[in-house]
mmCIF file of C-alpha atoms in Angstrom:
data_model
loop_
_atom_site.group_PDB
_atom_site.id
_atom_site.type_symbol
_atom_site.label_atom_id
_atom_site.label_comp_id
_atom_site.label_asym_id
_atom_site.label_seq_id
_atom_site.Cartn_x
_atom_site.Cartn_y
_atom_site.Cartn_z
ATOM 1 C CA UNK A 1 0.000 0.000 0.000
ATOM 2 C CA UNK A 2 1.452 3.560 -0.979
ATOM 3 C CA UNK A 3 1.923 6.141 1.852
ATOM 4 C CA UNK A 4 -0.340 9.072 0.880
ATOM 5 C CA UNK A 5 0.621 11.416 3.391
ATOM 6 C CA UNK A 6 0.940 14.917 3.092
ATOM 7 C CA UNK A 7 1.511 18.068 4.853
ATOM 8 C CA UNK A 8 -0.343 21.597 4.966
ATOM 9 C CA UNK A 9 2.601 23.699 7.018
ATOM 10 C CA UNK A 10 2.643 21.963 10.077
ATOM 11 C CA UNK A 11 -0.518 19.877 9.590
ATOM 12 C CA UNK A 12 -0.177 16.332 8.518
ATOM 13 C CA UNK A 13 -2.858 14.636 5.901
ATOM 14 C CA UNK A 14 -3.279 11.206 6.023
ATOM 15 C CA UNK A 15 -4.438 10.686 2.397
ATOM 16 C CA UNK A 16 -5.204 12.629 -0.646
ATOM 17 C CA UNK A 17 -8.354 13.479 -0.779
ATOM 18 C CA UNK A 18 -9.971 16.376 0.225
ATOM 19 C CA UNK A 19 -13.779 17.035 0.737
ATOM 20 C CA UNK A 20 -14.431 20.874 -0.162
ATOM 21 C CA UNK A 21 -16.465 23.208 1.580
ATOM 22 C CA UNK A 22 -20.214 23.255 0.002
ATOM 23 C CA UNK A 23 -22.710 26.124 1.497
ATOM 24 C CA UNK A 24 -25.869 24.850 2.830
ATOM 25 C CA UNK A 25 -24.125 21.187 2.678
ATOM 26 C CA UNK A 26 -20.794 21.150 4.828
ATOM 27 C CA UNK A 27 -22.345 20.928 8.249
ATOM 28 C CA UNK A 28 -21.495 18.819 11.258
ATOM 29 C CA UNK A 29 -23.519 15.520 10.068
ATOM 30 C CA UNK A 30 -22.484 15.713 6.652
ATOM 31 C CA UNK A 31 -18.487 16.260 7.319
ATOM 32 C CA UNK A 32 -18.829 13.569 10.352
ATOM 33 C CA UNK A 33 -19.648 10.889 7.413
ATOM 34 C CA UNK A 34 -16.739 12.144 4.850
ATOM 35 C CA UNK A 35 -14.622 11.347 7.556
ATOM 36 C CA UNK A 36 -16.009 7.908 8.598
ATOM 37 C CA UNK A 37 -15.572 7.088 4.813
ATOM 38 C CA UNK A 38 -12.040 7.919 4.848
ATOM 39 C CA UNK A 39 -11.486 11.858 4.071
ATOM 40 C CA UNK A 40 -7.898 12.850 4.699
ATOM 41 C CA UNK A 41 -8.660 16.789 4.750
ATOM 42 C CA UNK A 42 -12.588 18.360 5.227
ATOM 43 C CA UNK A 43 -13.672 22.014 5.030
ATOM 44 C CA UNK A 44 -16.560 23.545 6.830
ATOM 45 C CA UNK A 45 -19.268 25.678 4.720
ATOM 46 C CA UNK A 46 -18.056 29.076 4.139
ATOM 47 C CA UNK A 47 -19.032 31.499 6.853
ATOM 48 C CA UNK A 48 -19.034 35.315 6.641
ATOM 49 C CA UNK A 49 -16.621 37.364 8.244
ATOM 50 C CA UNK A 50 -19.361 40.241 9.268
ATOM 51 C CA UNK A 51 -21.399 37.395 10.668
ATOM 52 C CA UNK A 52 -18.616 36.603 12.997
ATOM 53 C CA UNK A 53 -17.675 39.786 13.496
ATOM 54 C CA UNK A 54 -21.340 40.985 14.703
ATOM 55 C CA UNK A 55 -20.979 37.616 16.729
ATOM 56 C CA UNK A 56 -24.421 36.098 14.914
ATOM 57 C CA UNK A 57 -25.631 33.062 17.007
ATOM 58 C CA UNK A 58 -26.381 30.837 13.976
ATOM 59 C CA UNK A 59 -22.356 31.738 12.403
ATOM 60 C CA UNK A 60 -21.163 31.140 15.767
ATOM 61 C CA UNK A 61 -22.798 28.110 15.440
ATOM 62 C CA UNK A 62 -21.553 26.723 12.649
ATOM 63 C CA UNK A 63 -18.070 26.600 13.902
ATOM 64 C CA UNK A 64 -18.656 23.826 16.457
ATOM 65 C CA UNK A 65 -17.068 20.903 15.535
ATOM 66 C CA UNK A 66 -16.749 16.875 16.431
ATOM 67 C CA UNK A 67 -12.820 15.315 17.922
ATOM 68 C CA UNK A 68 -13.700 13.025 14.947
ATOM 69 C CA UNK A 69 -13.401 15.624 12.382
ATOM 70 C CA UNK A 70 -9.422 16.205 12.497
ATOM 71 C CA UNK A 71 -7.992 17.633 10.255
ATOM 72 C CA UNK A 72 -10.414 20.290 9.422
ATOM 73 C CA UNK A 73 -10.598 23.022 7.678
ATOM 74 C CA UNK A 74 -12.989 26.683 8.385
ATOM 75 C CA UNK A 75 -13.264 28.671 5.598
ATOM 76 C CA UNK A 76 -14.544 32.526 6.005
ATOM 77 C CA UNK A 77 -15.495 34.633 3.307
ATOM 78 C CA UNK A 78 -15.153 38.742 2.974
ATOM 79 C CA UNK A 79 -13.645 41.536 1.195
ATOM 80 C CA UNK A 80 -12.496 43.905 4.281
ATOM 81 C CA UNK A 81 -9.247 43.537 5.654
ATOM 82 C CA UNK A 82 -10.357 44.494 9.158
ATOM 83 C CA UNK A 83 -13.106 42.314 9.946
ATOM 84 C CA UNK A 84 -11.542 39.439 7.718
ATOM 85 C CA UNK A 85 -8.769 39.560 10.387
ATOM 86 C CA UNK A 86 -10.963 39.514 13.028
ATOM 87 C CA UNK A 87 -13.066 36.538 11.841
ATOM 88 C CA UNK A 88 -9.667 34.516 11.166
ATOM 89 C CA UNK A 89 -8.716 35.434 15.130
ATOM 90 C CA UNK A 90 -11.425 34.480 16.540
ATOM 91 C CA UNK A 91 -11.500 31.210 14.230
ATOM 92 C CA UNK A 92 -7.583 30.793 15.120
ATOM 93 C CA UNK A 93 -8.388 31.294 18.690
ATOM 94 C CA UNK A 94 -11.841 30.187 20.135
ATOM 95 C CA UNK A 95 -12.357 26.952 17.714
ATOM 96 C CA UNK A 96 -10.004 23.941 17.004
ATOM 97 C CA UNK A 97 -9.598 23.947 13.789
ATOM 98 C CA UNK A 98 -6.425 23.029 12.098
ATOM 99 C CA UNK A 99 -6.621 25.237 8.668
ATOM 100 C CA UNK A 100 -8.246 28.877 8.251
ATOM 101 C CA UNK A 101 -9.155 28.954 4.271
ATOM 102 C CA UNK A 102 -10.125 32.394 2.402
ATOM 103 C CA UNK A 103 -12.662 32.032 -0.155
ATOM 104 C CA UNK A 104 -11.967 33.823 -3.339
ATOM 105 C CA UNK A 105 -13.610 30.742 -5.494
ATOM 106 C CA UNK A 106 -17.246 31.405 -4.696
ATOM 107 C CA UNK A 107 -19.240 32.647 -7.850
ATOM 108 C CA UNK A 108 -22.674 33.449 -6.156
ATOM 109 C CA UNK A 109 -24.388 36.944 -7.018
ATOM 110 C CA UNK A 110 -24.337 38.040 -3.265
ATOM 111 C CA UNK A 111 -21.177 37.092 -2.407
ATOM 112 C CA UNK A 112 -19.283 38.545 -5.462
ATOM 113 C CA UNK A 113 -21.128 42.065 -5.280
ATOM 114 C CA UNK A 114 -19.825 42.398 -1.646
ATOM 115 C CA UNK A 115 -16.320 41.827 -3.497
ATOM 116 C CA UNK A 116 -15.468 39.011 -1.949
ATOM 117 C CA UNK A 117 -15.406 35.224 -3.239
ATOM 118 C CA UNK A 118 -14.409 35.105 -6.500
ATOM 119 C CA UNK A 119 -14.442 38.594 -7.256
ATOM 120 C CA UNK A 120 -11.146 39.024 -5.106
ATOM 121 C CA UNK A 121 -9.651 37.280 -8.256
ATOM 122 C CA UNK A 122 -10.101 40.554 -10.115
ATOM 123 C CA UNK A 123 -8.137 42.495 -7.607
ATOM 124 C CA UNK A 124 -5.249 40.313 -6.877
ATOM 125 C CA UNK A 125 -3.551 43.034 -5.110
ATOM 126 C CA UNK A 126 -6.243 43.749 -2.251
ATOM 127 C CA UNK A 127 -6.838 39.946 -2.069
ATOM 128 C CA UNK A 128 -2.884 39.441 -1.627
ATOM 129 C CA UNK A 129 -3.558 42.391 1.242
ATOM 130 C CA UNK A 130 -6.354 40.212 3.110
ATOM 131 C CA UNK A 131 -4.086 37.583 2.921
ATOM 132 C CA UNK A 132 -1.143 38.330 4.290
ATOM 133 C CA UNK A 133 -2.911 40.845 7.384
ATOM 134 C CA UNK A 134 -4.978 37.515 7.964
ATOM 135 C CA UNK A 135 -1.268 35.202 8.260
ATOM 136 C CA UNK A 136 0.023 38.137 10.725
ATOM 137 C CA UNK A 137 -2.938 37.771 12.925
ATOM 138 C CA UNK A 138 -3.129 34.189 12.838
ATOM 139 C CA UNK A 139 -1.098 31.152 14.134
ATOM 140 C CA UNK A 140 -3.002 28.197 12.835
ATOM 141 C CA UNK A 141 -2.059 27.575 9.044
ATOM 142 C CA UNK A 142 -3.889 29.889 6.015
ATOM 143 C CA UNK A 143 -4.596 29.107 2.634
ATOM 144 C CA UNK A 144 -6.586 30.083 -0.167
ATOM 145 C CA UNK A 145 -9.670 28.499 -2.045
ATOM 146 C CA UNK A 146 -9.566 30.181 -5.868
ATOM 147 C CA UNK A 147 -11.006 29.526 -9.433
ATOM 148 C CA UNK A 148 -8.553 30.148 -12.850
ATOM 149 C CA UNK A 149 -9.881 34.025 -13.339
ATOM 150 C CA UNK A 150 -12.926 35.809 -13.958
ATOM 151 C CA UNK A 151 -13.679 34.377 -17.510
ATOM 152 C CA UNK A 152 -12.054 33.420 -20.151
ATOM 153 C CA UNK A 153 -10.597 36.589 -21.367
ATOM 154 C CA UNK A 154 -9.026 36.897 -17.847
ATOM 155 C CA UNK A 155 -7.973 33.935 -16.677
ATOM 156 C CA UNK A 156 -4.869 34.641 -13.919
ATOM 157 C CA UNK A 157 -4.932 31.541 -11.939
ATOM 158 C CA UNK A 158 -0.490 31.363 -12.387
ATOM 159 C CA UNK A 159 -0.066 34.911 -11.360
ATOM 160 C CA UNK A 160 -3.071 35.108 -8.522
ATOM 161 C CA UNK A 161 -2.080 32.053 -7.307
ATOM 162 C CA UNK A 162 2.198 33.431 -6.868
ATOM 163 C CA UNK A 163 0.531 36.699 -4.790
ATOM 164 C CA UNK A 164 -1.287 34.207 -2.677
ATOM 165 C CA UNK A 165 1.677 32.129 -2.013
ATOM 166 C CA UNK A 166 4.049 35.650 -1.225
ATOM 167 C CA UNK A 167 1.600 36.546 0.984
ATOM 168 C CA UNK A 168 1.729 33.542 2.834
ATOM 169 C CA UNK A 169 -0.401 31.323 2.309
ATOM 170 C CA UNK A 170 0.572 27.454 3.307
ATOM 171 C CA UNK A 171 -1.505 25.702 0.185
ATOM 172 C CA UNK A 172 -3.882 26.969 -2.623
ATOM 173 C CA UNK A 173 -6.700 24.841 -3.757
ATOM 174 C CA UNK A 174 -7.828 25.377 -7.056
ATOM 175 C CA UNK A 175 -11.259 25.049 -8.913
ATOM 176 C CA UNK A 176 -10.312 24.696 -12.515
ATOM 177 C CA UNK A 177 -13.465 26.733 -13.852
ATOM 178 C CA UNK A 178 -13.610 30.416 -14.979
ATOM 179 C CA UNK A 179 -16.345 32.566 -12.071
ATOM 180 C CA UNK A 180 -18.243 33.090 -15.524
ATOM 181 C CA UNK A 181 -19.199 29.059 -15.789
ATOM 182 C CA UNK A 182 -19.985 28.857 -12.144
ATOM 183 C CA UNK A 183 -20.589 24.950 -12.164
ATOM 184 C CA UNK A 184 -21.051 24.446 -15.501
ATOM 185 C CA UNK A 185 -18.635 23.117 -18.382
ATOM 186 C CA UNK A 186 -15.681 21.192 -17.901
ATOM 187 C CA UNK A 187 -13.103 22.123 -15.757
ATOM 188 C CA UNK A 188 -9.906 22.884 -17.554
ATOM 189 C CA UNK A 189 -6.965 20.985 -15.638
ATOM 190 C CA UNK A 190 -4.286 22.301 -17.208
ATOM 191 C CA UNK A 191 -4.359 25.428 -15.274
ATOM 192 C CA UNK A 192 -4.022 23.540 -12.325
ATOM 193 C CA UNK A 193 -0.736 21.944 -13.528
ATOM 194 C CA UNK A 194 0.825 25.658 -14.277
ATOM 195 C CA UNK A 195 -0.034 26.789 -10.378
ATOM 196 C CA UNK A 196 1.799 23.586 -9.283
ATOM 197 C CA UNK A 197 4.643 24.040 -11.761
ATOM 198 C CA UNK A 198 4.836 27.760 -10.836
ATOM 199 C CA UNK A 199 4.560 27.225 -7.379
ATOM 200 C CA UNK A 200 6.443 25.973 -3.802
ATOM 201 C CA UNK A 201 3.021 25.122 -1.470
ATOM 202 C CA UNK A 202 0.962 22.510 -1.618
ATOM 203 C CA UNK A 203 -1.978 22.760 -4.465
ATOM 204 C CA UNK A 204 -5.363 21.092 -4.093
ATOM 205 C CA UNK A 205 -6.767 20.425 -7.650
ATOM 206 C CA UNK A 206 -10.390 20.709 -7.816
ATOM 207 C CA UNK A 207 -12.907 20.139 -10.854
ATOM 208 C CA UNK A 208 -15.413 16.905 -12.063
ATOM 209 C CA UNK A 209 -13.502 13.809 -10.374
ATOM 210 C CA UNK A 210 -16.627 11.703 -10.215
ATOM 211 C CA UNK A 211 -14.919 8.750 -10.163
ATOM 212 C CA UNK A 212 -11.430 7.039 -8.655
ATOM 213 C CA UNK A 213 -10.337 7.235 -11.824
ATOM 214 C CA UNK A 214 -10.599 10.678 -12.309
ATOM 215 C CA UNK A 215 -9.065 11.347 -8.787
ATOM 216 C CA UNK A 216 -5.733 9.514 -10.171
ATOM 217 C CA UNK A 217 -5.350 10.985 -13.532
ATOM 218 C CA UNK A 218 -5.957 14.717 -11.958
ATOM 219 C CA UNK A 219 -2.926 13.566 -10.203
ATOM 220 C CA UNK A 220 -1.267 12.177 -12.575
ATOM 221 C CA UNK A 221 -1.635 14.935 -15.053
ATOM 222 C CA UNK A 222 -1.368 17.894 -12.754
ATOM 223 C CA UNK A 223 0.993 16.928 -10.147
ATOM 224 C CA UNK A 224 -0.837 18.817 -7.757
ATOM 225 C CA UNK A 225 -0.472 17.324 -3.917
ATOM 226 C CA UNK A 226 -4.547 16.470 -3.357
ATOM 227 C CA UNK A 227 -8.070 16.113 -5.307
ATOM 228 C CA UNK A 228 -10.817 18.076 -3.972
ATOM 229 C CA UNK A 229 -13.985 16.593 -4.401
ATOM 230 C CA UNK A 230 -17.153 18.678 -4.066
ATOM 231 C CA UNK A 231 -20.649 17.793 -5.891
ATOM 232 C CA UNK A 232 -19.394 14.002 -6.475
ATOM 233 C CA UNK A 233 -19.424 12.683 -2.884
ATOM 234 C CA UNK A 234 -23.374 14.005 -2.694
ATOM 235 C CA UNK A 235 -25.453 11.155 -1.933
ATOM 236 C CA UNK A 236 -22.249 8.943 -2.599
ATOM 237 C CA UNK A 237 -19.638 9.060 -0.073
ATOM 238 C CA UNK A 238 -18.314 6.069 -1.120
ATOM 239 C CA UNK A 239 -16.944 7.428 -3.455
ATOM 240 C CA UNK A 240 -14.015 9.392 -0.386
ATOM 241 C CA UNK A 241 -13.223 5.592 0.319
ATOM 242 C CA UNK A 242 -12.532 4.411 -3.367
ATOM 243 C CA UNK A 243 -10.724 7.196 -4.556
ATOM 244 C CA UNK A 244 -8.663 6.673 -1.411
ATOM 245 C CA UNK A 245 -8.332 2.988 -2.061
ATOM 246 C CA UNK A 246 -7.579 2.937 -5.403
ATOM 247 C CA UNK A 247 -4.776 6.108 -4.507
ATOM 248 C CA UNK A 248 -3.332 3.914 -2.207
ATOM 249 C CA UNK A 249 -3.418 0.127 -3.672
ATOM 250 C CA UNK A 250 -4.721 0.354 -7.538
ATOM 251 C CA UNK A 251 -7.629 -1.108 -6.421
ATOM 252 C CA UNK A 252 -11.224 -0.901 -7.317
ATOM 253 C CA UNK A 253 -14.201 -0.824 -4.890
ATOM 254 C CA UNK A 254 -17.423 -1.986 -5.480
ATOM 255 C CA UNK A 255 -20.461 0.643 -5.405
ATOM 256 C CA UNK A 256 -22.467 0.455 -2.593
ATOM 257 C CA UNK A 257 -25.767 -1.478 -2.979
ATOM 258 C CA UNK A 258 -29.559 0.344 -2.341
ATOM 259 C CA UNK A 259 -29.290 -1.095 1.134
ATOM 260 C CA UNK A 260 -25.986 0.530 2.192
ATOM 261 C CA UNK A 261 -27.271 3.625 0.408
ATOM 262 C CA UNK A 262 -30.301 3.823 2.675
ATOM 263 C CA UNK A 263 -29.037 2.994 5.928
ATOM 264 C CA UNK A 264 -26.546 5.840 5.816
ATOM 265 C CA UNK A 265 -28.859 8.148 4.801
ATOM 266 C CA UNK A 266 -31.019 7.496 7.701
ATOM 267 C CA UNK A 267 -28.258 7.818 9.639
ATOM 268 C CA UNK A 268 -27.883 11.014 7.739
ATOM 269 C CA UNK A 269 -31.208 12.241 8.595
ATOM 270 C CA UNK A 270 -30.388 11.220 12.723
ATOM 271 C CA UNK A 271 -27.439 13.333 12.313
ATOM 272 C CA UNK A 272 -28.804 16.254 10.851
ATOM 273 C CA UNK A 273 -32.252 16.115 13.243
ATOM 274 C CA UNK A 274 -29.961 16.012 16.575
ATOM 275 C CA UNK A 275 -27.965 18.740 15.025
ATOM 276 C CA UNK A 276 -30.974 21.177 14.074
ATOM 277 C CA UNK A 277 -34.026 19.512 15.527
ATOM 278 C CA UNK A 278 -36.251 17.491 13.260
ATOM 279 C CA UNK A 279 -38.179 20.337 11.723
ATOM 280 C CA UNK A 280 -34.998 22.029 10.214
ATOM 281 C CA UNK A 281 -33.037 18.634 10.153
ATOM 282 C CA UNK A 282 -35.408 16.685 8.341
ATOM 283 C CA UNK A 283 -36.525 19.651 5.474
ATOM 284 C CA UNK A 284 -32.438 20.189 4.576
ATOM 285 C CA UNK A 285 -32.745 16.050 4.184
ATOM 286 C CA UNK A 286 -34.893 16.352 1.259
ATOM 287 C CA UNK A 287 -32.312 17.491 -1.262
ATOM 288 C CA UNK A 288 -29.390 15.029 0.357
ATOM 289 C CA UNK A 289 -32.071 12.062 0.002
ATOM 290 C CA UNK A 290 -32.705 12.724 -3.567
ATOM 291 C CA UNK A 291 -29.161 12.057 -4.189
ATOM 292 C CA UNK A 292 -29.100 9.031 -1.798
ATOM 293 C CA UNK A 293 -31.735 7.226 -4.570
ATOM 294 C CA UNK A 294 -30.203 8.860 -7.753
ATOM 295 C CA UNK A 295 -29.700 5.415 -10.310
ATOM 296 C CA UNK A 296 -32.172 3.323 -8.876
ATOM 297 C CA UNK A 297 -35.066 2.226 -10.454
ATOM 298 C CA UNK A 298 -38.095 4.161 -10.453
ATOM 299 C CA UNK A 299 -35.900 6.954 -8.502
ATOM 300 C CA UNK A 300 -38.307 9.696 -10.101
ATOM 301 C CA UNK A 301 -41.483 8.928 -8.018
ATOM 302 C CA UNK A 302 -39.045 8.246 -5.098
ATOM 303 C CA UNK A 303 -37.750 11.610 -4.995
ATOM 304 C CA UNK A 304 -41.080 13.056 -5.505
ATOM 305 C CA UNK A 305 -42.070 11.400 -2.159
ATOM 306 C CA UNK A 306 -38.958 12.600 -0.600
ATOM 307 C CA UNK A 307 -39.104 15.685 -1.247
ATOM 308 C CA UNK A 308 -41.836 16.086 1.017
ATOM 309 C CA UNK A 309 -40.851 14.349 4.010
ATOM 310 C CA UNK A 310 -41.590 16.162 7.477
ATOM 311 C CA UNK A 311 -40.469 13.618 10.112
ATOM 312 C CA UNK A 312 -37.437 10.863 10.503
ATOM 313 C CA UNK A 313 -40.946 8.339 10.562
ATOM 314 C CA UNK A 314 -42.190 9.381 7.168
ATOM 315 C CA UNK A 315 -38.266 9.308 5.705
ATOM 316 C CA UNK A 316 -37.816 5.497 7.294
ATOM 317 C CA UNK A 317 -41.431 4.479 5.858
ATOM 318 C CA UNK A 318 -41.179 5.833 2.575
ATOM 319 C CA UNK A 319 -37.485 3.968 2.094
ATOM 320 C CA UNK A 320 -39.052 0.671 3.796
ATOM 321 C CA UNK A 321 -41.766 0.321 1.536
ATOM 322 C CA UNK A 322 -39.676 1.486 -1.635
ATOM 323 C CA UNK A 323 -37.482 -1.579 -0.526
ATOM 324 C CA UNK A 324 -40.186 -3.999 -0.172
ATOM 325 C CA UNK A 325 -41.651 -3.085 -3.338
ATOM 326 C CA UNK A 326 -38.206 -3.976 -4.887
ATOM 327 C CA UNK A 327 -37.512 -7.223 -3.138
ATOM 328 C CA UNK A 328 -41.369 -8.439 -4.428
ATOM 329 C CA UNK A 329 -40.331 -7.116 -8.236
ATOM 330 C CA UNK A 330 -37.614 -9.847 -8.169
ATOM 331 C CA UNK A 331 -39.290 -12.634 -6.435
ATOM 332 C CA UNK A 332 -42.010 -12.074 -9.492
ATOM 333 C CA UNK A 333 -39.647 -12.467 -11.994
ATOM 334 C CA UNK A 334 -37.697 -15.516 -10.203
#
């Protein structure tokens, strides 16, 4: 088996794959099961530096985290210097996280017209300014989440990605999409290769590895240190522990079968419910349920049900009898 350790500064990563931070997705129950399936590195959701700055109860609350959860990283988003330093302090000193990520990657309306995410990639200089004040501030290890530029007339990913690194930054990841094709396209690796060639610290490629196969040839064809995986492990988070198996022996894993599939996602549902209470837990288990079923037969009027559910009871009934009515389709045609 091939040691696929690696280090962020002073933080050491058991394997190669890293889960990235997903708003509305990257909570405590969902992280708590990357890790169970084998995640070397996991990001929280990005959280706003105002919100911690104006000490919001909810922001404040989405910084709690599990022992299990080790090496973690919190990633803040925001465009001014003084509160983004602020939020990283109070990150660096009253939570135990590992890794303080800045988000310049994120390509939503809201976040970009209050010049932060992605739109910091315009303004390389300020963003290299958030950086490095943040670094000063800080003790626990900083990096940077980014995309390749703007669109494709400005793509800057080499360049962007050197300020980040003078600055101080211990690792970039990089989404291999322009902010202009938000999630859409293909991701164009080779950008990720020239921010590894060009640069010292650790790079995280990230962009469409749905597969262990795609984990090994981003690797192999980008040298960077780690895969990120993002929309992939969504209802699937088997596929953390076969891209780490196959990164580590060559070896394929079976996918899981429709019974694996829904006991973890009613452990899922447990997870979120004790973490939010079953009237918040069980409405954000709609969406991750849908992609539990995605591929099976019938999944259409499946989801439809699902995306109704109200209570853990109704979510355990409606998988129950969706299993029974499979198990009587093949004793009929036995």
């Amino acid at each position: 088996m091939k040691n696929n350790s690696w280090k962020i500064s002073d933080v050491t990563i058991a394997n190669r794959v890293v889960i990235a931070p997903m708003a509305g997705i990257s909570n405590q129950a969902f992280r708590y099961i990357c890790k169970e399936f084998g995640a070397g590195l996991i990001y929280t959701e990005m959280v706003s530096d105002k919100a911690l700055y104006y000490q919001n109860v909810k922001t404040l609350g989405m910084t709690q985290t599990l022992k299990e959860e080790h090496p973690l990283t919190m990633q803040i988003f925001g465009s001014d210097v003084e509160s983004m330093v602020y939020a990283a302090k109070l990150l660096d000193q009253e939570t135990d996280c590992d890794i303080i990520d800045i988000n310049m990657g994120c390509p939503v309306n809201k976040v970009v017209k209050a010049g932060a995410g992605s739109a910091l990639m315009k303004d390389p200089e300020h963003a290299a300014k958030i950086v490095s004040a943040v670094v000063a501030a800080v003790t626990k290890p900083v990096t940077v989440k980014m995309r390749i530029g703007w669109d494709e007339t400005c793509i800057n990913a080499v360049p962007f990605a050197l300020a980040m690194e003078a600055a101080g930054a211990s690792a970039v990841a990089v989404h291999a999409r322009t902010r202009k094709q938000m999630y859409e396209g293909h991701s164009d690796w080779r950008y990720i290769k020239a921010v590894k060639e060009a640069l010292h610290i650790p790079v995280i490629g990230n962009g469409d590895i749905h597969t262990p196969q795609d984990a090994q040839r981003m690797l192999e064809e980008t040298g960077c240190d780690a895969v990120m995986i993002g929309r992939g492990v969504l209802g699937d988070p088997w596929l953390i522990r076969q891209c780490v198996h196959a990164l580590e022996s060559g070896e394929e894993l079976p996918n899981a079968a429709m019974e694996e599939k829904f006991s973890l996602a009613k452990e899922h549902a447990r997870r979120l419910v004790d973490l939010k209470g079953e009237y918040v837990g069980i409405r954000e288990m709609r969406g991750h349920a849908a992609w539990y079923v995605k591929g099976l037969p019938n999944s259409h009027r499946l989801k439809d049900r699902l995306a109704k559910i109200e209570s853990m009871a109704e979510l355990e009934q409606i998988l129950g009898d969706y299993a029974k009515e499979q198990e009587n389709e093949k004793k009929a045609k036995m």
